[in-house]
mmCIF file with all atom_site columns, C-alpha atoms in Angstrom:
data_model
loop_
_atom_site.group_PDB
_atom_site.id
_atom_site.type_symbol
_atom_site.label_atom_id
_atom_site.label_alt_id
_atom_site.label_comp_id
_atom_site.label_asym_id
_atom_site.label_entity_id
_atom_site.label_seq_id
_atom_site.pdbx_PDB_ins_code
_atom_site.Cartn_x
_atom_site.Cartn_y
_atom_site.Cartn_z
_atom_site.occupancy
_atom_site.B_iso_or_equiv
_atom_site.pdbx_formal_charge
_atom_site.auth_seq_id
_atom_site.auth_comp_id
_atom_site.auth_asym_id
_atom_site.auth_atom_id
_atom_site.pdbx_PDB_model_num
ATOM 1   C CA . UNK X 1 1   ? 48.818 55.822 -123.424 1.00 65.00 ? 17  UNK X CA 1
ATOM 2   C CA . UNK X 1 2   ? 50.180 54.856 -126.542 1.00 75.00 ? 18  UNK X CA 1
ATOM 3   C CA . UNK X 1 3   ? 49.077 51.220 -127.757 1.00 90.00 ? 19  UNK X CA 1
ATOM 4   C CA . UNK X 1 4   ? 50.904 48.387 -129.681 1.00 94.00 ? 20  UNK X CA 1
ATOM 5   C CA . UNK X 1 5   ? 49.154 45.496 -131.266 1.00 94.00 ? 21  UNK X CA 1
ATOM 6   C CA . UNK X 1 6   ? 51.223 41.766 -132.438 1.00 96.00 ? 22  UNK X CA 1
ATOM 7   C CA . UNK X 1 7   ? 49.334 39.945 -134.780 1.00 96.00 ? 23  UNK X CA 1
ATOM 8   C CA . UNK X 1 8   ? 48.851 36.771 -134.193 1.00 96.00 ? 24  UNK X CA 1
ATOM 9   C CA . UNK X 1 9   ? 49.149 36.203 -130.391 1.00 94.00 ? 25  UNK X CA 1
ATOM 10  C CA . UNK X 1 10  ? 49.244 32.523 -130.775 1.00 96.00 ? 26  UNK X CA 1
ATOM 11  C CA . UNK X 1 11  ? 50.803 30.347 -133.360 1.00 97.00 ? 27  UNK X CA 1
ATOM 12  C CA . UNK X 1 12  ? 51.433 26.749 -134.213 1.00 97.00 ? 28  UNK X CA 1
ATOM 13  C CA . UNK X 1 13  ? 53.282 25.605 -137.070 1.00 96.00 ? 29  UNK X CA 1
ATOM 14  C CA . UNK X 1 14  ? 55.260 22.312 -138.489 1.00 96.00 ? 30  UNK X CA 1
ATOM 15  C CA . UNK X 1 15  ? 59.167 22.384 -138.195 1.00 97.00 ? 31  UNK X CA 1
ATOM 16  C CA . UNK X 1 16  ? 60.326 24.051 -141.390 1.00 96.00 ? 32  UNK X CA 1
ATOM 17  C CA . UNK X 1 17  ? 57.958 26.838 -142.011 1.00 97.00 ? 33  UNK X CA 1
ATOM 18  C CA . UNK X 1 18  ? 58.238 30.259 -141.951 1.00 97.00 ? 34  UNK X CA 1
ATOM 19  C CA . UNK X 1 19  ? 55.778 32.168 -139.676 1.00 97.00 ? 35  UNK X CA 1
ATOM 20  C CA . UNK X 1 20  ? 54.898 36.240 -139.974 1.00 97.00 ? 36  UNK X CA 1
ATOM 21  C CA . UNK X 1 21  ? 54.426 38.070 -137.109 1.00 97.00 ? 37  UNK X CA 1
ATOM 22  C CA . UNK X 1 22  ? 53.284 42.082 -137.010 1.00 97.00 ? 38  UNK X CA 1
ATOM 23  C CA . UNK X 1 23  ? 53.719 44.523 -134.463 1.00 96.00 ? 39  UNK X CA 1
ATOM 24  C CA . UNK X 1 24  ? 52.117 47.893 -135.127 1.00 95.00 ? 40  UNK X CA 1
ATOM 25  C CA . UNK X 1 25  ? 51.638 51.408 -133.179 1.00 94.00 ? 41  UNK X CA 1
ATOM 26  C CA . UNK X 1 26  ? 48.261 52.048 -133.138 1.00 93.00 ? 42  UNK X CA 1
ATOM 27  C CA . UNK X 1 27  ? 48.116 55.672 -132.829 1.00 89.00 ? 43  UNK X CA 1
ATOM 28  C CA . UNK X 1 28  ? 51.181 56.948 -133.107 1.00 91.00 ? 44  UNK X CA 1
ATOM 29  C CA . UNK X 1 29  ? 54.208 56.914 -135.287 1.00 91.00 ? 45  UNK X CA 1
ATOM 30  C CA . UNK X 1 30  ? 57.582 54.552 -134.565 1.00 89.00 ? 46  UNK X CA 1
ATOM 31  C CA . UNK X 1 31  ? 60.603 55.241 -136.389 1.00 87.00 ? 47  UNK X CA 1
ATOM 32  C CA . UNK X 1 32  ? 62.019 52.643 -134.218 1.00 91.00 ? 48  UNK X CA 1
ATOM 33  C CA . UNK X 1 33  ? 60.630 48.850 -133.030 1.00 94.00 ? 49  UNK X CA 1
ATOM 34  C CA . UNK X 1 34  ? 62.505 46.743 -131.228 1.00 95.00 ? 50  UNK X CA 1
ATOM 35  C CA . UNK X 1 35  ? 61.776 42.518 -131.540 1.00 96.00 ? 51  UNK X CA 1
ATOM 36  C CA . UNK X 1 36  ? 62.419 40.834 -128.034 1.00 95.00 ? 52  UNK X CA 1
ATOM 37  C CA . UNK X 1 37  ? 62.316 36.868 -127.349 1.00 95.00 ? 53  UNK X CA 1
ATOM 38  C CA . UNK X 1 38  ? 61.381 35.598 -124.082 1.00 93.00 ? 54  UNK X CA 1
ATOM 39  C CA . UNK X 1 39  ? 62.234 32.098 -123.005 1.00 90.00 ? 55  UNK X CA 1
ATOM 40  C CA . UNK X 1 40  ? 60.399 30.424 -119.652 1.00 87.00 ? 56  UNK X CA 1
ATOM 41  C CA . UNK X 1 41  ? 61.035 31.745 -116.486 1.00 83.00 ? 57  UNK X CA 1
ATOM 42  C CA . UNK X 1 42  ? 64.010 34.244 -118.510 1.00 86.00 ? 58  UNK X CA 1
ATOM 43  C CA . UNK X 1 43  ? 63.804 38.035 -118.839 1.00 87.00 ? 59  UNK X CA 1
ATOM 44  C CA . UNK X 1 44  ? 63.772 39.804 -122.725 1.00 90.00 ? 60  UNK X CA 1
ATOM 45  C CA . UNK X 1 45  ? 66.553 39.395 -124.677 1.00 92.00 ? 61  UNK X CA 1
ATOM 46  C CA . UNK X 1 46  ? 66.884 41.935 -127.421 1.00 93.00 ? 62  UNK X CA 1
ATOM 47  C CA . UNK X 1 47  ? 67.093 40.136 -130.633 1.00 95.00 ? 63  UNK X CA 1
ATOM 48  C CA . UNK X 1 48  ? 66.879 43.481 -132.747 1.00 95.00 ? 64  UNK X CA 1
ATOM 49  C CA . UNK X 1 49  ? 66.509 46.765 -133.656 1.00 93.00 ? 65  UNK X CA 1
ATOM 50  C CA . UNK X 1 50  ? 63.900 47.876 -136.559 1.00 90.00 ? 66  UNK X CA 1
ATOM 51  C CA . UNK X 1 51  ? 64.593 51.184 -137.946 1.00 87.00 ? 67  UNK X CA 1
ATOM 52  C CA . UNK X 1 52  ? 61.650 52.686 -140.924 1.00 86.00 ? 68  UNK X CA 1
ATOM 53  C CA . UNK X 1 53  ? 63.420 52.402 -143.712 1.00 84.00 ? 69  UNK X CA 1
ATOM 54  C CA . UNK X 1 54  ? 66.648 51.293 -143.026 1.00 85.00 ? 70  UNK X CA 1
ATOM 55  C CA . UNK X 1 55  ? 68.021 47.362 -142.741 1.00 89.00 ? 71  UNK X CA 1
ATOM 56  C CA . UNK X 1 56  ? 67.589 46.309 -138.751 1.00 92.00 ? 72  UNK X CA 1
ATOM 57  C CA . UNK X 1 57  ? 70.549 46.171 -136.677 1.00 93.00 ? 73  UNK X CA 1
ATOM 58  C CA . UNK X 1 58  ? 70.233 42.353 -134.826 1.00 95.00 ? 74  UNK X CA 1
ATOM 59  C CA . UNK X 1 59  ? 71.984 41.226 -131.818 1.00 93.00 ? 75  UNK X CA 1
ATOM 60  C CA . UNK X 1 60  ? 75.082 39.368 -131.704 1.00 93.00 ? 76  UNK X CA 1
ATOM 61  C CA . UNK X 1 61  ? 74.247 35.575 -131.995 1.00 93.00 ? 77  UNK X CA 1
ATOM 62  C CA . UNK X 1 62  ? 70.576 36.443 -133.799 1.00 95.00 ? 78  UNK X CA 1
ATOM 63  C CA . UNK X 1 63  ? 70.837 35.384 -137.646 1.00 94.00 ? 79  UNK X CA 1
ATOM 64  C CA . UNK X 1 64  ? 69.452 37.892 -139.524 1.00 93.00 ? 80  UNK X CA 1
ATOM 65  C CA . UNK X 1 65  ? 68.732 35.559 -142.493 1.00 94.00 ? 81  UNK X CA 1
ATOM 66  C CA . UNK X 1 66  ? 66.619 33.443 -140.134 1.00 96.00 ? 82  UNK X CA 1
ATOM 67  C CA . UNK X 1 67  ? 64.731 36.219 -138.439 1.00 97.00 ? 83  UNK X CA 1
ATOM 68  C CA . UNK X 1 68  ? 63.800 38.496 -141.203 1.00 96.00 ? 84  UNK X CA 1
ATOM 69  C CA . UNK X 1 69  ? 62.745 42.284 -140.373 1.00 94.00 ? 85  UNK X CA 1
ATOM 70  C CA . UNK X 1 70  ? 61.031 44.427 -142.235 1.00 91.00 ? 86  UNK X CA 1
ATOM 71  C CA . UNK X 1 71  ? 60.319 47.944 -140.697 1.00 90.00 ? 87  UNK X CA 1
ATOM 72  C CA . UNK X 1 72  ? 57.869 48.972 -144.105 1.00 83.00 ? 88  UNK X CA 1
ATOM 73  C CA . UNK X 1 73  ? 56.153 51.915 -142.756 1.00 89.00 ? 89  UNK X CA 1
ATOM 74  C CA . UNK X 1 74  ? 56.094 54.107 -139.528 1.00 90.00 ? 90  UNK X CA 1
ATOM 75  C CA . UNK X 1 75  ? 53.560 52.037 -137.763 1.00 93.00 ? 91  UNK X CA 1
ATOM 76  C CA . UNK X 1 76  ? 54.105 48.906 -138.822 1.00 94.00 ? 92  UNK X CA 1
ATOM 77  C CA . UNK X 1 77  ? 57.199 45.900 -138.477 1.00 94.00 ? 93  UNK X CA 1
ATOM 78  C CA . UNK X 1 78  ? 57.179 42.467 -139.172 1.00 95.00 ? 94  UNK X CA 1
ATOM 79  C CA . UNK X 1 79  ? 59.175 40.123 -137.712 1.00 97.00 ? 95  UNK X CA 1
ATOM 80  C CA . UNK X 1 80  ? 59.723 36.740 -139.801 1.00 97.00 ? 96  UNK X CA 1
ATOM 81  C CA . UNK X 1 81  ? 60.955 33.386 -138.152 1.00 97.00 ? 97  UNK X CA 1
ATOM 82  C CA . UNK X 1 82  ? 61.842 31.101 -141.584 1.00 97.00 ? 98  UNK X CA 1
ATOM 83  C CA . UNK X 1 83  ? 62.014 27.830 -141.297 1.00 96.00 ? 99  UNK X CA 1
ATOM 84  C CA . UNK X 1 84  ? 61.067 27.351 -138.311 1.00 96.00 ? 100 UNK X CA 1
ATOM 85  C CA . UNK X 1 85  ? 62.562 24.477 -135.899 1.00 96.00 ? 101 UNK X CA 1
ATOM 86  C CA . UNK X 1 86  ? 61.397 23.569 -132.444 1.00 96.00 ? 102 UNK X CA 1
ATOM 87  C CA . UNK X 1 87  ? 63.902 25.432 -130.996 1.00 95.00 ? 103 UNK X CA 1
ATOM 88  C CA . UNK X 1 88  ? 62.287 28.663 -132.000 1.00 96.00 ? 104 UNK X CA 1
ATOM 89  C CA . UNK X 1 89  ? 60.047 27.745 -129.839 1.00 96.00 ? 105 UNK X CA 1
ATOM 90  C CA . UNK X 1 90  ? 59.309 31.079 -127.751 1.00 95.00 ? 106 UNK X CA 1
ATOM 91  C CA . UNK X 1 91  ? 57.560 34.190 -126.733 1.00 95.00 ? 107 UNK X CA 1
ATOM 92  C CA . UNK X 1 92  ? 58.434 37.088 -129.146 1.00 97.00 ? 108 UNK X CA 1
ATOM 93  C CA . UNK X 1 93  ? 57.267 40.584 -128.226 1.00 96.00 ? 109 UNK X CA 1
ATOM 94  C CA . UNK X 1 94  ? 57.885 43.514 -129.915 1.00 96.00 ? 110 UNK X CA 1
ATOM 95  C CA . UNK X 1 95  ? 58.176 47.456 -128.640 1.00 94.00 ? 111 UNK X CA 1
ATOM 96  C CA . UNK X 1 96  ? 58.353 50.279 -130.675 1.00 93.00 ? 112 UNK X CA 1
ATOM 97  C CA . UNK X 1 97  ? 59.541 53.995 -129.095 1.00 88.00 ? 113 UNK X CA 1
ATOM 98  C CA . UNK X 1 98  ? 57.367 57.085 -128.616 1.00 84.00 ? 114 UNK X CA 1
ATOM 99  C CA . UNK X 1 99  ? 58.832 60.324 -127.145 1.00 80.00 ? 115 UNK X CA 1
ATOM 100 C CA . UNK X 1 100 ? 61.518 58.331 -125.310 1.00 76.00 ? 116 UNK X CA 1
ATOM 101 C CA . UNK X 1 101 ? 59.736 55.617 -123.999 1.00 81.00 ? 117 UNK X CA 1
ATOM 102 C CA . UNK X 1 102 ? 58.948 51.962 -124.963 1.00 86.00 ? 118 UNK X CA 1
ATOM 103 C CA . UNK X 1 103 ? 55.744 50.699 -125.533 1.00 90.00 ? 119 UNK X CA 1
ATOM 104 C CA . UNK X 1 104 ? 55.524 46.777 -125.349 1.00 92.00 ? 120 UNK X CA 1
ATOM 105 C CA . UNK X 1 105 ? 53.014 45.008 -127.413 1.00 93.00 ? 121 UNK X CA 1
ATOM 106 C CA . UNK X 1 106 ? 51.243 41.975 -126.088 1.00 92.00 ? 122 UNK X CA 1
ATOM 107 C CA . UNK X 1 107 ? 53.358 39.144 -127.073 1.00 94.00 ? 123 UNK X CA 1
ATOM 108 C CA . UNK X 1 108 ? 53.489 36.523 -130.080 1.00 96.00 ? 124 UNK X CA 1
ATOM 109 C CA . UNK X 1 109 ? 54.071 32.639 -128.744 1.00 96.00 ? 125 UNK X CA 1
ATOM 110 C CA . UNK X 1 110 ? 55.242 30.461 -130.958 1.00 97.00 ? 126 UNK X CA 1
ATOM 111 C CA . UNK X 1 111 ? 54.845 26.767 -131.072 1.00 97.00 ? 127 UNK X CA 1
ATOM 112 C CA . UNK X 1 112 ? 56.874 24.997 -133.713 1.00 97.00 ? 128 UNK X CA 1
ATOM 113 C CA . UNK X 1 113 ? 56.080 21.037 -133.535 1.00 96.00 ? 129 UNK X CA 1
ATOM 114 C CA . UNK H 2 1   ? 77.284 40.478 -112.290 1.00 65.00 ? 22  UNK H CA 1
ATOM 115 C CA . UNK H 2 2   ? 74.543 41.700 -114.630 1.00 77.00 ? 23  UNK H CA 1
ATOM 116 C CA . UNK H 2 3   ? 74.372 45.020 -115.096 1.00 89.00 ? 24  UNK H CA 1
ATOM 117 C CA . UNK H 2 4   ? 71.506 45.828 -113.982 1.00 93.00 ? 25  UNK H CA 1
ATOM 118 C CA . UNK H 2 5   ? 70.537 43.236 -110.606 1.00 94.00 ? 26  UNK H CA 1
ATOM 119 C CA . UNK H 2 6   ? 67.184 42.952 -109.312 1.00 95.00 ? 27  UNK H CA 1
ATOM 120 C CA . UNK H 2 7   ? 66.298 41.652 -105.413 1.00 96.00 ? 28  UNK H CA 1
ATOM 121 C CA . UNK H 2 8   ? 64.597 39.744 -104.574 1.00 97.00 ? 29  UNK H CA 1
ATOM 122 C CA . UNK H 2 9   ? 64.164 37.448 -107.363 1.00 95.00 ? 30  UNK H CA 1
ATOM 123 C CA . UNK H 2 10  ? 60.976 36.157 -105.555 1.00 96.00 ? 31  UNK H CA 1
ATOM 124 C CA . UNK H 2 11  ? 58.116 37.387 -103.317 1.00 97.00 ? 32  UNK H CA 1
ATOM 125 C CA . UNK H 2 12  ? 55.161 35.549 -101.958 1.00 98.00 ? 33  UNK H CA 1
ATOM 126 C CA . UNK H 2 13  ? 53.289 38.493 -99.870  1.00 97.00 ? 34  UNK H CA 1
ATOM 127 C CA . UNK H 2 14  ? 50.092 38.269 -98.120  1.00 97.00 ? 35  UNK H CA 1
ATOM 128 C CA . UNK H 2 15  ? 47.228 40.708 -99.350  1.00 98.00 ? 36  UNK H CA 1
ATOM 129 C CA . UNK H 2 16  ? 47.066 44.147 -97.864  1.00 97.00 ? 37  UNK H CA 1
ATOM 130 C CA . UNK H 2 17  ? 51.155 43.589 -97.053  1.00 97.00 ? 38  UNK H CA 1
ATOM 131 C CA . UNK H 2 18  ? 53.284 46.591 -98.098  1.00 98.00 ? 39  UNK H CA 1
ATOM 132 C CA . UNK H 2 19  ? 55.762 45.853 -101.224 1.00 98.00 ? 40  UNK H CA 1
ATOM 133 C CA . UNK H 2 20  ? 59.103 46.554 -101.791 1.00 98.00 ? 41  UNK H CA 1
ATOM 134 C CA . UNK H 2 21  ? 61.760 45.635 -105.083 1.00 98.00 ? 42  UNK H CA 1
ATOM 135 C CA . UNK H 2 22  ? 64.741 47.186 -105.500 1.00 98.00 ? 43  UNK H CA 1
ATOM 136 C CA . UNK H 2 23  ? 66.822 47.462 -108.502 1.00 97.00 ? 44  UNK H CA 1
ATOM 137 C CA . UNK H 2 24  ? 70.404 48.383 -108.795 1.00 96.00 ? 45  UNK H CA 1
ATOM 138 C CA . UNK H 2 25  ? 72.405 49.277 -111.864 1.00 94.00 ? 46  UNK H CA 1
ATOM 139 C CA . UNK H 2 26  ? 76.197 49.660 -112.457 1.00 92.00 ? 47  UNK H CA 1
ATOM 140 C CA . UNK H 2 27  ? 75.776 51.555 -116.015 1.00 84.00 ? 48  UNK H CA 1
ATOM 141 C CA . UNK H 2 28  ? 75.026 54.698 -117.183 1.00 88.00 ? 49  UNK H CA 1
ATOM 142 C CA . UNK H 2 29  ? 71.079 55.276 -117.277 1.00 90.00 ? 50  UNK H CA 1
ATOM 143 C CA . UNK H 2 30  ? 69.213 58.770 -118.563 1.00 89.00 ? 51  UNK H CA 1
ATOM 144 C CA . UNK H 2 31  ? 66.412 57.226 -117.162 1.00 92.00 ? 52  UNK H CA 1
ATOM 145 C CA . UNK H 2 32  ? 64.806 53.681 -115.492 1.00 94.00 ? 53  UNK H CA 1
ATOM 146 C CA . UNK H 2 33  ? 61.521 51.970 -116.115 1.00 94.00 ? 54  UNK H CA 1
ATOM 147 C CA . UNK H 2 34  ? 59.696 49.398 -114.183 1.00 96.00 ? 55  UNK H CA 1
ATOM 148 C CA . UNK H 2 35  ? 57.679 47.083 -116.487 1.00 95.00 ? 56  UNK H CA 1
ATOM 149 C CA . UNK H 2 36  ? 55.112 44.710 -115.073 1.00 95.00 ? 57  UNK H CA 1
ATOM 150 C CA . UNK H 2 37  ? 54.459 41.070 -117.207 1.00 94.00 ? 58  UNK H CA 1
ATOM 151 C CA . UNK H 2 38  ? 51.220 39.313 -116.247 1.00 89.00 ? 59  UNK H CA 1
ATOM 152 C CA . UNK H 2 39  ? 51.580 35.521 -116.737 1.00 84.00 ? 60  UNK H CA 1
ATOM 153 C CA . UNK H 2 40  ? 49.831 36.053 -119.918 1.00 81.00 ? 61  UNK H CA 1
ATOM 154 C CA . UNK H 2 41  ? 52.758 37.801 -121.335 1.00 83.00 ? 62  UNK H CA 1
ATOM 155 C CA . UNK H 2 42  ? 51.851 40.955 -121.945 1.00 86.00 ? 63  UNK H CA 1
ATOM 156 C CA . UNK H 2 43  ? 54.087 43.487 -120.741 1.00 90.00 ? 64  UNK H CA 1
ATOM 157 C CA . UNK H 2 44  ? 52.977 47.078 -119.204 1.00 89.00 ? 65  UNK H CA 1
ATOM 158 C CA . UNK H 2 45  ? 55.053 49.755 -118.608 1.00 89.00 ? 66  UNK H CA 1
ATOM 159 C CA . UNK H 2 46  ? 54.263 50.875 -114.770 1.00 93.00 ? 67  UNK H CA 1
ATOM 160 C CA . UNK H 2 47  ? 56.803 53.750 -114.691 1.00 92.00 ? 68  UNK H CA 1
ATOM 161 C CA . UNK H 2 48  ? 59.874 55.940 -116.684 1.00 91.00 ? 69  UNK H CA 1
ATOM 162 C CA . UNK H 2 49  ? 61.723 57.823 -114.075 1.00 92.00 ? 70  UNK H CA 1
ATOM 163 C CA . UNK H 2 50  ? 65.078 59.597 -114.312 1.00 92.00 ? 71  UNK H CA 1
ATOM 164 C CA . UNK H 2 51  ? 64.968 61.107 -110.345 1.00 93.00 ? 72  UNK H CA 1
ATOM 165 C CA . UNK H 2 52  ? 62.793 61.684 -107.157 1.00 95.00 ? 73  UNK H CA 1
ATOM 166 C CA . UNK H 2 53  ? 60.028 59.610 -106.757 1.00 96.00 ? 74  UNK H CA 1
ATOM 167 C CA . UNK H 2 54  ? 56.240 58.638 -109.167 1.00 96.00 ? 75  UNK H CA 1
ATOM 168 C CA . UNK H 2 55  ? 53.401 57.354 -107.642 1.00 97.00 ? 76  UNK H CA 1
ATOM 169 C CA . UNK H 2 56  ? 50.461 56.189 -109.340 1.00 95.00 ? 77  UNK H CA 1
ATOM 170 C CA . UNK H 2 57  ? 47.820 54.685 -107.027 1.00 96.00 ? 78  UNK H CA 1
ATOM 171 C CA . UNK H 2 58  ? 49.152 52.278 -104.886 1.00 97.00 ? 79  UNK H CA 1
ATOM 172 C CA . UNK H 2 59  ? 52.333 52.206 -107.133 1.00 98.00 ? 80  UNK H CA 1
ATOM 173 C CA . UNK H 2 60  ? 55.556 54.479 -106.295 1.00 98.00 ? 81  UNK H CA 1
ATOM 174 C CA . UNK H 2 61  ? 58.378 54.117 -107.914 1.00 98.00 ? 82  UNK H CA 1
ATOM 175 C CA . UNK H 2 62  ? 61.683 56.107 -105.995 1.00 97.00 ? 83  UNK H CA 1
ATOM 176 C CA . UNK H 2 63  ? 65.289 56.637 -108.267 1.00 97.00 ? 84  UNK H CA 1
ATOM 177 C CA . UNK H 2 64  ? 68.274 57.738 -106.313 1.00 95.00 ? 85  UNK H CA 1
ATOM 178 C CA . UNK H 2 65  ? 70.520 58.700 -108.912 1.00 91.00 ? 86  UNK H CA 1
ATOM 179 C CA . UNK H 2 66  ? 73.777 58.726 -106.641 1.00 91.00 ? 87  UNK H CA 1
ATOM 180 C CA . UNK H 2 67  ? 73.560 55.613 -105.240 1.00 93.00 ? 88  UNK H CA 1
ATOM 181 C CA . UNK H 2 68  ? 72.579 53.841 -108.759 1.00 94.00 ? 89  UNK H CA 1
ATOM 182 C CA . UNK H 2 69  ? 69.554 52.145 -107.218 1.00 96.00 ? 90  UNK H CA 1
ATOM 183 C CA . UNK H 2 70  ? 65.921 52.290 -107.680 1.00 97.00 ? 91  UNK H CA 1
ATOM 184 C CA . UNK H 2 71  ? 62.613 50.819 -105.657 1.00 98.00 ? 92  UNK H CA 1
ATOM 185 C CA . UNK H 2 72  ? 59.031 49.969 -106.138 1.00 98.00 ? 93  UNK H CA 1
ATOM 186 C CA . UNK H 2 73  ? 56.781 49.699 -103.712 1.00 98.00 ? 94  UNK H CA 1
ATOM 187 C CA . UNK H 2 74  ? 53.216 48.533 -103.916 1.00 98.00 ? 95  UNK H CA 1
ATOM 188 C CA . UNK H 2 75  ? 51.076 49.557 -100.758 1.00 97.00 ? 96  UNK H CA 1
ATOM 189 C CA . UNK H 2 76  ? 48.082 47.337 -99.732  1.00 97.00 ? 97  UNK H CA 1
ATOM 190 C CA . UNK H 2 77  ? 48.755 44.760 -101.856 1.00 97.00 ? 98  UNK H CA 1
ATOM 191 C CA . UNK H 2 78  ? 46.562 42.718 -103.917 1.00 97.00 ? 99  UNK H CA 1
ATOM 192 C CA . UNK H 2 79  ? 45.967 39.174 -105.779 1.00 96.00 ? 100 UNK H CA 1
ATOM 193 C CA . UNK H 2 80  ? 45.859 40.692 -109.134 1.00 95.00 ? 101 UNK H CA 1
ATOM 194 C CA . UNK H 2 81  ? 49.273 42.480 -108.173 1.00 96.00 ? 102 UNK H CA 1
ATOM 195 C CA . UNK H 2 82  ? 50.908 39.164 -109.192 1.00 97.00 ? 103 UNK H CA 1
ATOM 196 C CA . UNK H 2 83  ? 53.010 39.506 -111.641 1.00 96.00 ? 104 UNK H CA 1
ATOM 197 C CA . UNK H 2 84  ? 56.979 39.930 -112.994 1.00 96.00 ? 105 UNK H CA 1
ATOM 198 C CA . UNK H 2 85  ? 58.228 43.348 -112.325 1.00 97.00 ? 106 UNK H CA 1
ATOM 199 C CA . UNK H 2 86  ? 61.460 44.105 -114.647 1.00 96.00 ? 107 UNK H CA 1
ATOM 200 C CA . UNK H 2 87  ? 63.377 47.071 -114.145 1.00 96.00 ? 108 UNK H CA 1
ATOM 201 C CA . UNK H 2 88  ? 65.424 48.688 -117.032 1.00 94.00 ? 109 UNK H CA 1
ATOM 202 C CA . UNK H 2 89  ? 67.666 51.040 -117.720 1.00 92.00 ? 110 UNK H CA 1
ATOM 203 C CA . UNK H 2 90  ? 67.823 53.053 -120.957 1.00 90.00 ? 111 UNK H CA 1
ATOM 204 C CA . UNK H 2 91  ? 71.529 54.715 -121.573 1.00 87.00 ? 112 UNK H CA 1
ATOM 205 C CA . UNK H 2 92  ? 72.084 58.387 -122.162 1.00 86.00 ? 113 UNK H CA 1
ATOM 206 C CA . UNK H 2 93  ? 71.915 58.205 -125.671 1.00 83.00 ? 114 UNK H CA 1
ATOM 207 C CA . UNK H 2 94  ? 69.585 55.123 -127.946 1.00 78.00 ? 115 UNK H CA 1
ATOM 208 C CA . UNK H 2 95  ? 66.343 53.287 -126.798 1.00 80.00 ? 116 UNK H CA 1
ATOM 209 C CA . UNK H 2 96  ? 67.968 50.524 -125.981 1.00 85.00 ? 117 UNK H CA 1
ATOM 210 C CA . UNK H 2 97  ? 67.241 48.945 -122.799 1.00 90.00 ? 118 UNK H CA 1
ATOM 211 C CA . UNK H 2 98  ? 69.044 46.943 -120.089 1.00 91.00 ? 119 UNK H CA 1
ATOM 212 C CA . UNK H 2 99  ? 66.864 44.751 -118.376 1.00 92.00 ? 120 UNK H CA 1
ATOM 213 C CA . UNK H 2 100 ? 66.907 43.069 -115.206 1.00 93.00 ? 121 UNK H CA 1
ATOM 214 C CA . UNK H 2 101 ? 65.925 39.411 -114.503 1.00 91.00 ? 122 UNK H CA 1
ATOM 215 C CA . UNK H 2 102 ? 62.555 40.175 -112.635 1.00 94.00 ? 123 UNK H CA 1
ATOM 216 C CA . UNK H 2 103 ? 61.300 39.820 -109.672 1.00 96.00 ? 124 UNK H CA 1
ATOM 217 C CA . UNK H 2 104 ? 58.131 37.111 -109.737 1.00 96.00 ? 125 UNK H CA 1
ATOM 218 C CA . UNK H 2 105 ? 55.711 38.642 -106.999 1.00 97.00 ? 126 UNK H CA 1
ATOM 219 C CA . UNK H 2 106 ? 53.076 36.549 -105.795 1.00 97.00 ? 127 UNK H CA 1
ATOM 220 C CA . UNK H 2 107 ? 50.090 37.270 -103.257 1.00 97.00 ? 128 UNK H CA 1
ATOM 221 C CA . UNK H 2 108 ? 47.782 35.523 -101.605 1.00 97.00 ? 129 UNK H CA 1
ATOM 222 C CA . UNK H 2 109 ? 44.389 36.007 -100.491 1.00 96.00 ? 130 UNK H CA 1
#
């Protein structure tokens, strides 16, 4: 089946950074990636939608100038959490669409102290 | 009421016991998946389905479309079957998905 990667899988940063996080399709091509965060013991909320070459369509309530997307090339979005606060504390995991179905990479967690 | 509802929300099973989680949405769906999360995170996706019934090993996964609902059983279950099983439903048109809370499965030895 088709395989997505999220680089890194485990982060720790200091309150007020910004932190990078990748999600690519490994062999195949995504025109669309989706970003998800998942809180304890909660089920994936959709925070937004990353479309190749287009701006990224974000979920009510998800500011788009703190959680920057950038959908560069067909296998490749990143996903960037600026300035950072403990609050963003989370799971993010990304997906990205092949012939219809979703393919869910293996999760980002984020510690922000 | 969510619109897609999962039952039971939790499972404690004893190995080799026969499985079952049902799913039941109120929207429009093209198609449902059931995802399983391992406490490490990572998500798989276990089946997409849009009527009749999958099976893949001791997995099958059963859609009726009438009746909005959808099962998964897991025969002769196992430890490593514990896990988070999510169903979702993707609307006619979009990739979006609908997701329901989960069901946390756990069995014992």
């Amino acid at each position: 089946g088709a395989v997505v990667s999220q680089h890194p899988s485990r982060v720790i940063c200091k309150s007020g950074t910004s932190v990078k996080i990748e999600c690519r399709s490994l062999d195949f091509q995504a025109t669309t990636m989706f970003w998800y965060r998942q809180f304890p013991k909660q089920s994936l909320m959709l925070m937004a939608t990353s479309n190749e070459g287009s701006k990224a369509t974000y979920e009510q309530g998800v500011e788009k100038d703190k959680f920057l997307i950038n959908h560069a090339s067909l296998t490749l979005s990143t996903l960037t959490v600026t300035s950072a606060h403990p609050e963003d504390s989370s799971f993010y995991i990304c997906s990205a669409v092949a012939q219809e179905t979703q393919y869910f990479g293996p999760g980002t967690r984020l510690l922000v102290l | 009421k969510n619109e897609v509802e999962q039952s039971p929300q939790n499972l404690t099973a004893q190995e080799g016991e026969f499985i079952t989680i049902n799913c039941s949405y109120s929207v429009g769906i093209s198609a449902l998946h059931w995802l399983q999360q391992h406490p490490g995170g990572g998500i798989v996706s276990l089946f997409m389905l849009s009527s009749g019934k999958k099976k893949h090993g001791r997995l099958i996964a059963t859609i009726n479309i009438q009746e909005k609902h959808s099962s998964l059983h897991i025969t002769a279950s196992h430890p490593r079957d514990s896990a988070v099983y999510i169903c979702a439903g993707r609307p006619p048109s979009g990739s979006r998905l609908t997701f329901g809370e989960g069901t946390q499965l756990t069995v014992n030895p």
